[in-house]
XYZ file of C-alpha atoms in Angstrom:
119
model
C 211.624 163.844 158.127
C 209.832 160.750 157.911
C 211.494 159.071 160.718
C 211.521 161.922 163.034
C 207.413 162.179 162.423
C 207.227 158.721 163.143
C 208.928 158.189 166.265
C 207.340 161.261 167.828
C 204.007 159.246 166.939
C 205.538 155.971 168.552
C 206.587 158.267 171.699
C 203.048 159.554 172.163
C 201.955 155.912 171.351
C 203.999 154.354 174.168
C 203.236 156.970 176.690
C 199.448 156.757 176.434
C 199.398 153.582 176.173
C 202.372 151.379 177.101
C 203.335 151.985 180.624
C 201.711 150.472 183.976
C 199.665 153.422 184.905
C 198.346 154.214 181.424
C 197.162 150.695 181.438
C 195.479 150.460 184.399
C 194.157 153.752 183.850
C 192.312 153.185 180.768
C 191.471 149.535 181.883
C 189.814 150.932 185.078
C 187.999 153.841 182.510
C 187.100 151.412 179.994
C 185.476 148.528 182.355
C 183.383 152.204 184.106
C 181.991 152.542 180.412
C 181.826 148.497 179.544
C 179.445 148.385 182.517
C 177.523 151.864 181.812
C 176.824 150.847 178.238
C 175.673 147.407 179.510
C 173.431 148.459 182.481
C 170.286 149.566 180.824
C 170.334 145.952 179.360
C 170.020 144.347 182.855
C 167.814 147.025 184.462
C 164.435 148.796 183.703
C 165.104 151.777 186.242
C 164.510 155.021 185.074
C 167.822 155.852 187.302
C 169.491 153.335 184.776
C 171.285 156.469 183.179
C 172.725 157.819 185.814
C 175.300 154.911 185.784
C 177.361 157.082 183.024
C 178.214 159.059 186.190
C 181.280 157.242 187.084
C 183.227 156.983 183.903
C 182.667 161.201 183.516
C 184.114 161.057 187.080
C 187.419 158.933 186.520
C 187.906 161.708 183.343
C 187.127 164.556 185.603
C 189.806 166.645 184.892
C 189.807 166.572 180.867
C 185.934 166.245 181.375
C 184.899 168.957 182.586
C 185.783 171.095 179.717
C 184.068 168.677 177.497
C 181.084 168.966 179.717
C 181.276 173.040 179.193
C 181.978 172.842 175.483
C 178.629 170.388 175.600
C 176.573 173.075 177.939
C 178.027 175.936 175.148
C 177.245 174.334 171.922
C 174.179 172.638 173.237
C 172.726 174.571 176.117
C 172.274 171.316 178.132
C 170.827 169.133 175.822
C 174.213 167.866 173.758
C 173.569 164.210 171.612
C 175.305 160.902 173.131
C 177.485 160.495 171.252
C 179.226 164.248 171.828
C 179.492 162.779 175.552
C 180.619 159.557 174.931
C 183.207 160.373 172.908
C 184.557 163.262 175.006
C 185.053 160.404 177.763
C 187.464 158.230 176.034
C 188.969 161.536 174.305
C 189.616 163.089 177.771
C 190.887 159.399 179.222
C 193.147 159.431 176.227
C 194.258 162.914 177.189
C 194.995 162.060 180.992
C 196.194 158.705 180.020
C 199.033 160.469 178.234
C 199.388 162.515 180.708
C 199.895 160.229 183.503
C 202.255 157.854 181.266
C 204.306 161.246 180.894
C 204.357 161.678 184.891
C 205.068 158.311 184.706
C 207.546 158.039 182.224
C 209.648 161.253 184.319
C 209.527 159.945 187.953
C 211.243 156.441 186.239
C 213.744 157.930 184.524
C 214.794 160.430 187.519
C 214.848 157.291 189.498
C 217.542 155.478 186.897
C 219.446 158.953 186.335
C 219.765 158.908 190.130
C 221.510 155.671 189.855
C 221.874 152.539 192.468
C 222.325 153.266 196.171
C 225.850 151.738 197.061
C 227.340 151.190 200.897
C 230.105 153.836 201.751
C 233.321 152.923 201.751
């Protein structure tokens, strides 16, 4: 039992994390929030927080439930922290998502096997 619970961990595990499109996929969602979290440090704009924009946009799909759970439980005026961490919960969720497309289009390519010339 123990082994089957922990390779179905490791499975999820490699999928979200340890493929080429996971990677780059959290990489490219994780430098969008590096730079949000970092922006009000180099700028006094009052437009400053409008930066967090861009990393709800690369989670779109996964985010915009969060947003409505947010907009339910809040009425519009949910803390930071509910938004923050429904970003890197809904990249985690598309992350393992994608390595699972990902994971299916390589293994239908090596089922299909090797082109060879005709005889």
């Amino acid at each position: 039992m123990k082994t089957s619970r922990t390779s179905r961990i490791r499975a999820l595990a490699r999928l979200t994390f340890a493929n080429r499109a996971s990677a780059v996929y959290l990489a490219l969602v994780g430098g969008a929030m590096a730079v949000a979290a970092l922006e009000p440090l180099f700028t006094s704009s009052p437009d400053a927080s409008l930066i967090w924009v861009w990393p709800a946009l690369f989670t779109f799909p996964a985010f915009g439930f969060v947003a409505w759970l947010g907009e339910a439980g809040w009425g519009g005026d949910a803390p930071t922290w509910f938004f923050t961490g429904g970003i890197v919960l809904a990249a985690l969720i598309q992350s393992l998502a994608l390595g699972t497309a990902w994971d299916a289009l390589r293994g239908r390519r090596e089922r299909r096997g090797r082109l060879t010339t005709a005889s």
